[in-house]
């Protein structure tokens, strides 16, 4: 909010402002903003996406790639699923490993016939951008000083700079799809929002390796040395994660240490499970649960990571962003078709109901599978009891499968 006041006083008087007009101004070309733009385009509603980074940067971010069926259907409605339909993998189960003892969870059986689709988020972003630009949708990359304004009025604007021009984008609504560090949430007066947050005492070290998949399904491993996850970017790459300390740096993780640790946490009973390959990316991700309430202020609507974060265990971040977009795109379409603001008014409440259930699931999976502090021996015993219960109870497995494959919209 303060940024906005500062910007207003500094920038307005010095340069001539160009004016542009659209129906829904979208800030952020991540999966949330791009999918919203695609769905609105298909309904004949005009949008402009303003994105701070360049196209290459946006198309190269490596993130989780496990899709619920609802997400796949939405990408179909967004006409961006052609490559996904031919290249993605259908997974009907996951494996849970406890100190090397592996147990397959039959997702299809326990969810009543559902599955997940494995297709990298990077590929989804590439597909959405390609289709949208080909069909004439407008994405302005490298837009700087993007600033939503006047959203408490009926005439919101987004001010931005691009190629040296200062432009005012006039719109009916603003969609804040600009991720956790974006400008939209922080432009709303803090007194109008409530935040809920949990930070975890561990992080994930993630690697992308040119190594053939050692297993056809994802392996979530709880080990006395800490959590590990085996995932994949078919057909040739493995995506692997290790629980690590929050203050760790990449210097602590030379390739050899990573492979040893992966072999130990994911292996034991299958010592040759992990196949090494060239590591082409390495990074540390902190673990956070975060929710903003409400997700609307005036004519500014927040969606995706701009409004909430989940820890990555269970791969719900992208799916949650897309379920927000399902509700938000329906609400905009209903408004432009009938003039009714009913769905727009209930957007935040409707979306938050599903968000909190997914937050609960991500928190539960994270807490159960990660090693807690050595000093918290009670917590560590409870986690083991939770895992033991899960793997021995059809009711618990059904709950895992129902949530993992995605709650209904
Ligand atoms: N102006 C314009 N664009 C911005 C600004 C800004 N001030 N701030 C951020 N952005 C852009 C970012 O560069 C990014 O491209 O907004 C986009 C937000 O995209 P994401 O972070 O991918 O967020 P979202 O679309 O909600 O997707 C959620 O991404 O982080 C994962 O786990 C998460 O999978 C989930 C998905
Ligand atoms: C990934 O493929 O990056 C991935 C998969 C499953 C998760 C998290 C990340 O739970």
Tab-separated table of C-alpha atoms and ligand atoms in Angstrom:
chain	number	residue	atom	x	y	z
A	1	UNK	CA	0.000	0.000	0.000
A	2	UNK	CA	2.848	2.297	0.880
A	3	UNK	CA	4.596	1.382	-2.390
A	4	UNK	CA	1.564	2.575	-4.218
A	5	UNK	CA	1.523	5.976	-2.522
A	6	UNK	CA	5.227	6.412	-3.237
A	7	UNK	CA	4.886	5.447	-6.872
A	8	UNK	CA	1.922	7.742	-7.369
A	9	UNK	CA	3.804	10.757	-6.089
A	10	UNK	CA	7.063	10.066	-7.967
A	11	UNK	CA	6.076	8.824	-11.369
A	12	UNK	CA	2.842	10.399	-12.418
A	13	UNK	CA	3.871	13.918	-13.158
A	14	UNK	CA	7.024	13.279	-15.128
A	15	UNK	CA	5.975	11.397	-18.278
A	16	UNK	CA	3.094	11.306	-20.724
A	17	UNK	CA	0.860	8.339	-20.052
A	18	UNK	CA	-0.472	6.047	-22.785
A	19	UNK	CA	-3.937	4.599	-22.226
A	20	UNK	CA	-5.109	1.076	-23.041
A	21	UNK	CA	-8.361	-0.702	-22.255
A	22	UNK	CA	-9.348	-4.302	-21.508
A	23	UNK	CA	-12.056	-6.105	-19.537
A	24	UNK	CA	-9.900	-8.092	-17.105
A	25	UNK	CA	-6.339	-6.924	-16.436
A	26	UNK	CA	-4.201	-9.838	-15.270
A	27	UNK	CA	-0.949	-9.397	-13.347
A	28	UNK	CA	1.405	-12.402	-13.649
A	29	UNK	CA	1.977	-14.985	-16.392
A	30	UNK	CA	2.332	-18.044	-14.173
A	31	UNK	CA	-0.071	-20.960	-14.548
A	32	UNK	CA	-2.849	-19.022	-12.751
A	33	UNK	CA	-2.727	-15.864	-14.902
A	34	UNK	CA	-2.196	-17.742	-18.157
A	35	UNK	CA	-5.029	-20.218	-17.578
A	36	UNK	CA	-7.384	-17.409	-16.575
A	37	UNK	CA	-6.510	-15.484	-19.738
A	38	UNK	CA	-7.065	-18.575	-21.907
A	39	UNK	CA	-10.456	-19.397	-20.352
A	40	UNK	CA	-11.694	-15.807	-20.599
A	41	UNK	CA	-10.461	-15.573	-24.200
A	42	UNK	CA	-12.487	-18.697	-25.027
A	43	UNK	CA	-15.556	-16.966	-23.522
A	44	UNK	CA	-14.993	-13.818	-25.600
A	45	UNK	CA	-13.754	-11.707	-22.665
A	46	UNK	CA	-10.725	-9.506	-23.327
A	47	UNK	CA	-7.642	-9.590	-21.122
A	48	UNK	CA	-4.092	-8.257	-21.053
A	49	UNK	CA	-1.456	-10.088	-19.009
A	50	UNK	CA	1.352	-8.017	-17.507
A	51	UNK	CA	4.396	-10.079	-16.600
A	52	UNK	CA	7.541	-8.745	-14.937
A	53	UNK	CA	9.963	-11.365	-16.316
A	54	UNK	CA	10.868	-12.234	-19.895
A	55	UNK	CA	9.304	-15.155	-21.749
A	56	UNK	CA	12.397	-17.346	-21.532
A	57	UNK	CA	12.577	-16.983	-17.763
A	58	UNK	CA	8.881	-17.817	-17.334
A	59	UNK	CA	9.209	-20.853	-19.598
A	60	UNK	CA	12.180	-22.274	-17.721
A	61	UNK	CA	10.991	-22.348	-14.109
A	62	UNK	CA	11.155	-25.927	-12.804
A	63	UNK	CA	8.264	-26.853	-10.544
A	64	UNK	CA	6.103	-29.804	-9.473
A	65	UNK	CA	4.224	-31.567	-12.225
A	66	UNK	CA	1.500	-33.738	-10.704
A	67	UNK	CA	-1.955	-32.812	-11.968
A	68	UNK	CA	-5.360	-33.655	-10.554
A	69	UNK	CA	-8.041	-34.638	-13.053
A	70	UNK	CA	-9.831	-31.309	-12.507
A	71	UNK	CA	-6.633	-29.478	-13.504
A	72	UNK	CA	-6.276	-31.544	-16.685
A	73	UNK	CA	-9.919	-30.855	-17.584
A	74	UNK	CA	-9.414	-27.122	-17.041
A	75	UNK	CA	-6.332	-27.100	-19.311
A	76	UNK	CA	-8.531	-28.884	-21.873
A	77	UNK	CA	-11.137	-26.127	-21.611
A	78	UNK	CA	-8.257	-23.669	-22.031
A	79	UNK	CA	-7.392	-25.492	-25.309
A	80	UNK	CA	-3.841	-25.994	-24.036
A	81	UNK	CA	-3.734	-29.744	-23.504
A	82	UNK	CA	-2.683	-31.117	-26.918
A	83	UNK	CA	0.913	-31.910	-25.939
A	84	UNK	CA	-0.186	-32.944	-22.464
A	85	UNK	CA	-2.625	-35.495	-23.918
A	86	UNK	CA	0.079	-37.112	-26.016
A	87	UNK	CA	3.100	-36.844	-23.683
A	88	UNK	CA	1.815	-37.028	-20.109
A	89	UNK	CA	1.915	-40.112	-17.928
A	90	UNK	CA	-1.111	-41.416	-16.059
A	91	UNK	CA	-0.232	-42.583	-12.546
A	92	UNK	CA	-2.687	-44.837	-10.751
A	93	UNK	CA	-0.592	-45.252	-7.640
A	94	UNK	CA	2.226	-43.847	-5.517
A	95	UNK	CA	4.726	-45.605	-3.328
A	96	UNK	CA	5.370	-44.827	0.309
A	97	UNK	CA	8.675	-46.019	1.706
A	98	UNK	CA	9.342	-46.286	5.418
A	99	UNK	CA	13.042	-46.787	6.161
A	100	UNK	CA	13.355	-48.701	2.908
A	101	UNK	CA	10.189	-50.812	3.153
A	102	UNK	CA	8.082	-49.816	0.190
A	103	UNK	CA	4.322	-50.017	-0.006
A	104	UNK	CA	2.280	-49.155	-3.099
A	105	UNK	CA	-0.872	-47.096	-2.522
A	106	UNK	CA	-3.388	-47.963	-5.194
A	107	UNK	CA	-4.833	-44.495	-5.821
A	108	UNK	CA	-7.273	-45.764	-8.402
A	109	UNK	CA	-8.761	-48.384	-6.092
A	110	UNK	CA	-8.953	-46.179	-3.011
A	111	UNK	CA	-10.264	-43.056	-4.775
A	112	UNK	CA	-13.012	-44.814	-6.682
A	113	UNK	CA	-11.304	-44.810	-10.088
A	114	UNK	CA	-9.279	-41.597	-10.135
A	115	UNK	CA	-5.630	-41.045	-11.039
A	116	UNK	CA	-3.084	-38.224	-11.354
A	117	UNK	CA	-1.295	-37.030	-14.486
A	118	UNK	CA	2.446	-36.378	-14.465
A	119	UNK	CA	3.419	-33.529	-16.809
A	120	UNK	CA	5.944	-30.817	-15.899
A	121	UNK	CA	4.657	-27.388	-14.928
A	122	UNK	CA	7.330	-25.940	-17.204
A	123	UNK	CA	5.671	-27.678	-20.163
A	124	UNK	CA	2.215	-26.454	-19.090
A	125	UNK	CA	3.482	-22.875	-19.055
A	126	UNK	CA	5.075	-23.264	-22.500
A	127	UNK	CA	1.817	-24.717	-23.890
A	128	UNK	CA	-0.393	-21.988	-22.404
A	129	UNK	CA	1.827	-19.175	-23.722
A	130	UNK	CA	2.109	-20.734	-27.167
A	131	UNK	CA	-1.654	-21.259	-27.625
A	132	UNK	CA	-2.610	-17.893	-26.150
A	133	UNK	CA	-0.216	-15.855	-28.282
A	134	UNK	CA	-1.038	-17.860	-31.421
A	135	UNK	CA	-4.756	-17.131	-31.000
A	136	UNK	CA	-4.095	-13.412	-30.522
A	137	UNK	CA	-4.100	-13.147	-26.714
A	138	UNK	CA	-1.942	-10.346	-25.336
A	139	UNK	CA	0.906	-10.995	-22.905
A	140	UNK	CA	3.275	-8.124	-22.141
A	141	UNK	CA	6.537	-9.611	-20.854
A	142	UNK	CA	9.147	-7.528	-19.033
A	143	UNK	CA	6.529	-5.050	-17.824
A	144	UNK	CA	8.100	-3.028	-15.007
A	145	UNK	CA	6.681	-0.999	-12.121
A	146	UNK	CA	3.354	-2.794	-12.512
A	147	UNK	CA	0.931	-1.175	-10.103
A	148	UNK	CA	-2.754	-1.977	-9.562
A	149	UNK	CA	-4.690	1.170	-8.656
A	150	UNK	CA	-8.206	2.380	-7.914
A	151	UNK	CA	-9.492	-1.164	-7.459
A	152	UNK	CA	-11.797	-0.033	-4.699
A	153	UNK	CA	-13.662	1.917	-7.418
A	154	UNK	CA	-15.599	0.780	-10.493
A	155	UNK	CA	-12.758	1.985	-12.739
A	156	UNK	CA	-9.621	0.121	-11.715
A	157	UNK	CA	-6.390	0.642	-13.633
A	158	UNK	CA	-3.028	-1.050	-13.828
A	159	UNK	CA	-0.140	1.265	-14.422
A	160	UNK	CA	3.040	-0.196	-15.913
A	161	UNK	CA	6.117	0.546	-17.986
A	162	UNK	CA	7.129	-1.349	-21.075
A	163	UNK	CA	9.779	-0.499	-23.677
A	164	UNK	CA	10.180	2.918	-22.075
A	165	UNK	CA	6.456	3.753	-22.299
A	166	UNK	CA	4.353	4.479	-19.249
A	167	UNK	CA	0.877	3.022	-19.777
A	168	UNK	CA	-2.399	3.017	-17.885
A	169	UNK	CA	-4.441	-0.120	-18.526
A	170	UNK	CA	-8.065	0.620	-17.741
A	171	UNK	CA	-10.161	-2.422	-16.875
A	172	UNK	CA	-13.358	-3.632	-15.224
A	173	UNK	CA	-11.510	-6.012	-12.910
A	174	UNK	CA	-7.937	-6.838	-11.906
A	175	UNK	CA	-6.811	-10.417	-11.363
A	176	UNK	CA	-3.791	-10.612	-9.050
A	177	UNK	CA	-2.035	-13.778	-10.268
A	178	UNK	CA	1.449	-12.523	-9.441
A	179	UNK	CA	2.635	-15.217	-7.068
A	180	UNK	CA	3.735	-15.056	-3.450
A	181	UNK	CA	6.136	-12.108	-3.895
A	182	UNK	CA	3.857	-10.120	-6.219
A	183	UNK	CA	2.555	-6.592	-5.856
A	184	UNK	CA	-1.203	-7.284	-5.686
A	185	UNK	CA	-1.590	-8.686	-2.180
A	186	UNK	CA	0.655	-5.977	-0.744
A	187	UNK	CA	-1.344	-3.260	-2.556
A	188	UNK	CA	-4.425	-4.077	-0.458
A	189	UNK	CA	-4.537	-2.164	2.831
A	190	UNK	CA	-3.201	-4.661	5.428
A	191	UNK	CA	-6.101	-3.858	7.766
A	192	UNK	CA	-8.470	-5.436	5.200
A	193	UNK	CA	-6.662	-8.798	5.155
A	194	UNK	CA	-5.950	-11.616	7.586
A	195	UNK	CA	-2.937	-13.889	7.151
A	196	UNK	CA	-2.465	-17.434	8.400
A	197	UNK	CA	1.026	-18.902	8.291
A	198	UNK	CA	3.081	-21.935	9.311
A	199	UNK	CA	6.820	-22.160	8.647
A	200	UNK	CA	8.399	-25.606	8.835
A	201	UNK	CA	11.735	-26.351	10.497
A	202	UNK	CA	13.149	-27.964	7.322
A	203	UNK	CA	13.500	-27.300	3.569
A	204	UNK	CA	13.787	-29.348	0.372
A	205	UNK	CA	16.920	-29.679	-1.683
A	206	UNK	CA	15.640	-30.357	-5.215
A	207	UNK	CA	17.619	-31.666	-8.159
A	208	UNK	CA	16.793	-32.254	-11.782
A	209	UNK	CA	18.993	-34.980	-13.249
A	210	UNK	CA	19.520	-36.417	-16.678
A	211	UNK	CA	18.908	-39.886	-15.241
A	212	UNK	CA	16.365	-42.435	-16.401
A	213	UNK	CA	13.376	-42.996	-14.096
A	214	UNK	CA	14.128	-45.881	-11.706
A	215	UNK	CA	10.449	-46.396	-10.925
A	216	UNK	CA	7.213	-45.921	-12.863
A	217	UNK	CA	5.557	-44.144	-9.935
A	218	UNK	CA	6.497	-41.443	-7.424
A	219	UNK	CA	8.150	-42.604	-4.213
A	220	UNK	CA	7.573	-40.649	-1.001
A	221	UNK	CA	10.180	-41.872	1.487
A	222	UNK	CA	10.161	-41.316	5.211
A	223	UNK	CA	13.576	-42.282	6.547
A	224	UNK	CA	15.375	-41.905	9.843
A	225	UNK	CA	17.844	-39.590	8.026
A	226	UNK	CA	14.952	-37.477	6.714
A	227	UNK	CA	12.383	-37.355	3.926
A	228	UNK	CA	13.188	-38.016	0.250
A	229	UNK	CA	11.026	-37.955	-2.869
A	230	UNK	CA	11.561	-39.535	-6.223
A	231	UNK	CA	9.623	-37.877	-9.042
A	232	UNK	CA	10.193	-37.587	-12.771
A	233	UNK	CA	10.128	-35.432	-15.878
A	234	UNK	CA	9.483	-38.122	-18.489
A	235	UNK	CA	10.911	-39.527	-20.624
A	236	UNK	CA	14.549	-38.999	-19.612
A	237	UNK	CA	14.777	-36.963	-16.436
A	238	UNK	CA	14.472	-37.636	-12.722
A	239	UNK	CA	13.339	-35.000	-10.239
A	240	UNK	CA	14.535	-35.788	-6.734
A	241	UNK	CA	14.202	-34.086	-3.375
A	242	UNK	CA	15.869	-34.421	0.030
A	243	UNK	CA	14.759	-32.972	3.351
A	244	UNK	CA	17.522	-30.621	4.497
A	245	UNK	CA	18.119	-27.984	7.142
A	246	UNK	CA	16.608	-24.543	6.674
A	247	UNK	CA	19.946	-22.756	6.699
A	248	UNK	CA	21.713	-25.160	4.351
A	249	UNK	CA	23.549	-23.868	1.274
A	250	UNK	CA	24.338	-25.621	-1.996
A	251	UNK	CA	28.023	-25.748	-0.928
A	252	UNK	CA	26.961	-28.397	1.590
A	253	UNK	CA	25.580	-30.533	-1.223
A	254	UNK	CA	28.180	-31.606	-3.787
A	255	UNK	CA	26.736	-34.118	-6.268
A	256	UNK	CA	28.360	-37.092	-4.555
A	257	UNK	CA	26.729	-36.269	-1.193
A	258	UNK	CA	23.336	-35.892	-2.879
A	259	UNK	CA	23.510	-39.268	-4.635
A	260	UNK	CA	24.687	-41.010	-1.463
A	261	UNK	CA	21.864	-39.524	0.537
A	262	UNK	CA	19.264	-40.362	-2.117
A	263	UNK	CA	20.529	-43.932	-2.330
A	264	UNK	CA	20.295	-44.272	1.427
A	265	UNK	CA	16.873	-42.669	1.980
A	266	UNK	CA	15.130	-44.077	-1.100
A	267	UNK	CA	16.929	-47.394	-1.170
A	268	UNK	CA	18.020	-49.746	1.586
A	269	UNK	CA	15.942	-52.704	0.453
A	270	UNK	CA	16.511	-51.784	-3.220
A	271	UNK	CA	20.070	-50.573	-3.035
A	272	UNK	CA	20.343	-50.107	-6.807
A	273	UNK	CA	17.160	-48.097	-7.174
A	274	UNK	CA	18.800	-44.760	-7.889
A	275	UNK	CA	20.543	-44.317	-11.217
A	276	UNK	CA	22.934	-41.417	-11.292
A	277	UNK	CA	23.093	-38.895	-14.089
A	278	UNK	CA	24.236	-35.350	-14.761
A	279	UNK	CA	22.600	-32.908	-12.325
A	280	UNK	CA	21.251	-30.060	-14.443
A	281	UNK	CA	19.585	-28.057	-11.683
A	282	UNK	CA	19.937	-27.762	-7.924
A	283	UNK	CA	17.997	-25.581	-5.516
A	284	UNK	CA	16.723	-25.242	-1.962
A	285	UNK	CA	13.017	-24.585	-1.336
A	286	UNK	CA	11.701	-23.481	2.045
A	287	UNK	CA	8.454	-25.040	3.271
A	288	UNK	CA	5.573	-22.772	4.103
A	289	UNK	CA	1.814	-22.892	4.559
A	290	UNK	CA	0.159	-19.509	4.039
A	291	UNK	CA	-3.393	-18.278	3.421
A	292	UNK	CA	-4.762	-14.762	2.854
A	293	UNK	CA	-8.374	-13.993	3.706
A	294	UNK	CA	-10.329	-12.694	1.916
A	295	UNK	CA	-9.029	-13.130	-1.642
A	296	UNK	CA	-10.830	-10.059	-2.914
A	297	UNK	CA	-10.737	-6.346	-2.189
A	298	UNK	CA	-13.081	-4.228	-4.311
A	299	UNK	CA	-12.433	-5.161	-7.919
A	300	UNK	CA	-9.048	-6.799	-7.259
A	301	UNK	CA	-9.211	-10.608	-7.055
A	302	UNK	CA	-6.246	-12.695	-5.856
A	303	UNK	CA	-5.630	-16.207	-7.220
A	304	UNK	CA	-2.938	-18.870	-6.884
A	305	UNK	CA	0.306	-18.270	-4.998
A	306	UNK	CA	-0.602	-14.563	-4.621
A	307	UNK	CA	-3.172	-15.700	-2.050
A	308	UNK	CA	-1.842	-18.960	-0.634
A	309	UNK	CA	1.152	-21.268	-0.406
A	310	UNK	CA	1.350	-24.949	0.445
A	311	UNK	CA	4.458	-26.960	1.265
A	312	UNK	CA	5.308	-29.031	-1.828
A	313	UNK	CA	4.596	-32.475	-0.332
A	314	UNK	CA	1.580	-33.739	-2.291
A	315	UNK	CA	2.159	-31.306	-5.191
A	316	UNK	CA	-0.900	-29.158	-4.554
A	317	UNK	CA	0.448	-25.664	-5.422
A	318	UNK	CA	-0.362	-25.736	-9.124
A	319	UNK	CA	-3.627	-27.647	-8.637
A	320	UNK	CA	-4.807	-25.122	-6.081
A	321	UNK	CA	-3.931	-22.216	-8.384
A	322	UNK	CA	-5.985	-23.878	-11.115
A	323	UNK	CA	-9.002	-24.526	-8.877
A	324	UNK	CA	-9.009	-20.805	-7.961
A	325	UNK	CA	-9.016	-20.058	-11.678
A	326	UNK	CA	-11.911	-22.460	-12.214
A	327	UNK	CA	-14.035	-20.440	-9.740
A	328	UNK	CA	-12.758	-17.027	-10.858
A	329	UNK	CA	-13.179	-17.622	-14.602
A	330	UNK	CA	-16.730	-18.907	-14.022
A	331	UNK	CA	-17.502	-15.817	-11.948
A	332	UNK	CA	-16.213	-13.422	-14.657
A	333	UNK	CA	-18.045	-15.345	-17.380
A	334	UNK	CA	-21.269	-15.273	-15.393
A	335	UNK	CA	-20.850	-11.505	-14.896
A	336	UNK	CA	-20.275	-10.770	-18.594
A	337	UNK	CA	-23.049	-13.178	-19.695
A	338	UNK	CA	-25.777	-12.106	-17.283
A	339	UNK	CA	-24.590	-8.998	-15.427
A	340	UNK	CA	-24.790	-10.948	-12.146
A	341	UNK	CA	-22.097	-10.232	-9.545
A	342	UNK	CA	-23.241	-13.105	-7.309
A	343	UNK	CA	-20.364	-15.473	-8.169
A	344	UNK	CA	-17.780	-12.694	-8.038
A	345	UNK	CA	-18.997	-11.785	-4.561
A	346	UNK	CA	-18.794	-15.402	-3.366
A	347	UNK	CA	-15.479	-16.170	-5.164
A	348	UNK	CA	-13.304	-15.747	-2.070
A	349	UNK	CA	-15.545	-17.853	0.187
A	350	UNK	CA	-15.968	-20.621	-2.391
A	351	UNK	CA	-12.261	-20.794	-3.226
A	352	UNK	CA	-11.156	-20.649	0.427
A	353	UNK	CA	-13.290	-23.627	1.383
A	354	UNK	CA	-11.328	-25.860	-1.006
A	355	UNK	CA	-8.030	-24.089	-0.242
A	356	UNK	CA	-8.233	-24.818	3.498
A	357	UNK	CA	-8.967	-28.504	2.900
A	358	UNK	CA	-5.957	-28.693	0.586
A	359	UNK	CA	-3.820	-26.753	3.086
A	360	UNK	CA	-4.795	-29.345	5.681
A	361	UNK	CA	-3.806	-32.215	3.404
A	362	UNK	CA	-0.439	-30.671	2.452
A	363	UNK	CA	0.339	-29.922	6.110
A	364	UNK	CA	-0.649	-33.485	7.111
A	365	UNK	CA	1.462	-35.169	4.436
A	366	UNK	CA	4.413	-32.906	5.232
A	367	UNK	CA	4.239	-33.449	8.996
A	368	UNK	CA	3.809	-37.196	8.648
A	369	UNK	CA	6.655	-37.819	6.203
A	370	UNK	CA	9.375	-35.437	7.435
A	371	UNK	CA	11.641	-36.105	10.326
A	372	UNK	CA	10.904	-33.677	13.145
A	373	UNK	CA	13.629	-32.240	15.371
A	374	UNK	CA	15.705	-34.900	17.244
A	375	UNK	CA	14.573	-33.326	20.488
A	376	UNK	CA	10.892	-33.782	19.688
A	377	UNK	CA	10.752	-37.511	20.274
A	378	UNK	CA	7.004	-37.397	20.912
A	379	UNK	CA	6.329	-35.830	17.494
A	380	UNK	CA	8.568	-38.419	15.802
A	381	UNK	CA	6.715	-41.324	17.447
A	382	UNK	CA	3.305	-39.855	16.521
A	383	UNK	CA	4.451	-39.535	12.889
A	384	UNK	CA	5.480	-43.169	12.794
A	385	UNK	CA	2.151	-44.183	14.324
A	386	UNK	CA	0.369	-42.066	11.693
A	387	UNK	CA	2.295	-43.819	8.895
A	388	UNK	CA	1.690	-47.233	10.430
A	389	UNK	CA	-2.030	-46.461	10.713
A	390	UNK	CA	-2.189	-45.097	7.159
A	391	UNK	CA	-0.616	-48.163	5.608
A	392	UNK	CA	-2.816	-50.567	7.588
A	393	UNK	CA	-6.212	-48.886	7.281
A	394	UNK	CA	-8.402	-48.854	4.174
A	395	UNK	CA	-10.262	-45.826	5.579
A	396	UNK	CA	-6.986	-43.881	5.934
A	397	UNK	CA	-5.781	-44.952	2.472
A	398	UNK	CA	-9.103	-43.819	0.968
A	399	UNK	CA	-8.668	-40.420	2.588
A	400	UNK	CA	-5.101	-40.141	1.210
A	401	UNK	CA	-6.210	-41.232	-2.280
A	402	UNK	CA	-9.241	-38.899	-2.297
A	403	UNK	CA	-7.090	-35.883	-1.380
A	404	UNK	CA	-4.043	-36.790	-3.481
A	405	UNK	CA	-6.103	-37.229	-6.656
A	406	UNK	CA	-7.977	-34.002	-5.844
A	407	UNK	CA	-11.099	-32.978	-3.988
A	408	UNK	CA	-14.073	-32.069	-6.188
A	409	UNK	CA	-14.512	-28.426	-7.264
B	1	LIG	N1	4.430	-7.538	-11.942
B	1	LIG	C1	4.207	-8.426	-12.926
B	1	LIG	N2	4.383	-9.756	-12.785
B	1	LIG	C2	4.772	-10.198	-11.593
B	1	LIG	C3	5.003	-9.327	-10.499
B	1	LIG	C4	4.802	-7.946	-10.709
B	1	LIG	N3	5.014	-7.042	-9.733
B	1	LIG	N4	5.366	-10.064	-9.426
B	1	LIG	C5	5.391	-11.336	-9.835
B	1	LIG	N5	5.020	-11.429	-11.129
B	1	LIG	C6	4.926	-12.647	-11.963
B	1	LIG	C7	6.047	-13.637	-11.725
B	1	LIG	O1	7.192	-13.307	-12.482
B	1	LIG	C8	5.408	-14.930	-12.175
B	1	LIG	O2	5.622	-15.175	-13.551
B	1	LIG	O3	3.762	-13.350	-11.581
B	1	LIG	C9	3.924	-14.722	-11.932
B	1	LIG	C10	3.395	-15.584	-10.803
B	1	LIG	O4	3.460	-16.919	-11.189
B	1	LIG	P1	3.637	-18.124	-10.147
B	1	LIG	O5	4.592	-17.746	-9.087
B	1	LIG	O6	3.910	-19.326	-10.962
B	1	LIG	O7	2.211	-18.221	-9.428
B	1	LIG	P2	0.835	-18.889	-9.900
B	1	LIG	O8	0.533	-18.561	-11.319
B	1	LIG	O9	-0.131	-18.567	-8.829
B	1	LIG	O10	1.132	-20.440	-9.932
B	1	LIG	C11	1.154	-21.231	-8.805
B	1	LIG	O11	3.384	-21.973	-9.175
B	1	LIG	O12	4.817	-21.552	-7.382
B	1	LIG	C12	4.118	-22.496	-8.052
B	1	LIG	O13	3.627	-24.121	-6.440
B	1	LIG	C13	3.122	-23.059	-7.162
B	1	LIG	O14	2.587	-24.586	-8.722
B	1	LIG	C14	2.115	-23.421	-8.141
B	1	LIG	C15	2.048	-22.377	-9.110
B	2	LIG	C1	7.712	-32.865	-8.582
B	2	LIG	O1	7.612	-33.649	-9.539
B	2	LIG	O2	8.436	-31.878	-8.644
B	2	LIG	C2	6.931	-33.161	-7.347
B	2	LIG	C3	6.125	-34.267	-7.323
B	2	LIG	C4	5.385	-34.546	-6.176
B	2	LIG	C5	5.455	-33.720	-5.094
B	2	LIG	C6	6.250	-32.583	-5.129
B	2	LIG	C7	6.998	-32.308	-6.265
B	2	LIG	O3	4.743	-34.017	-3.992
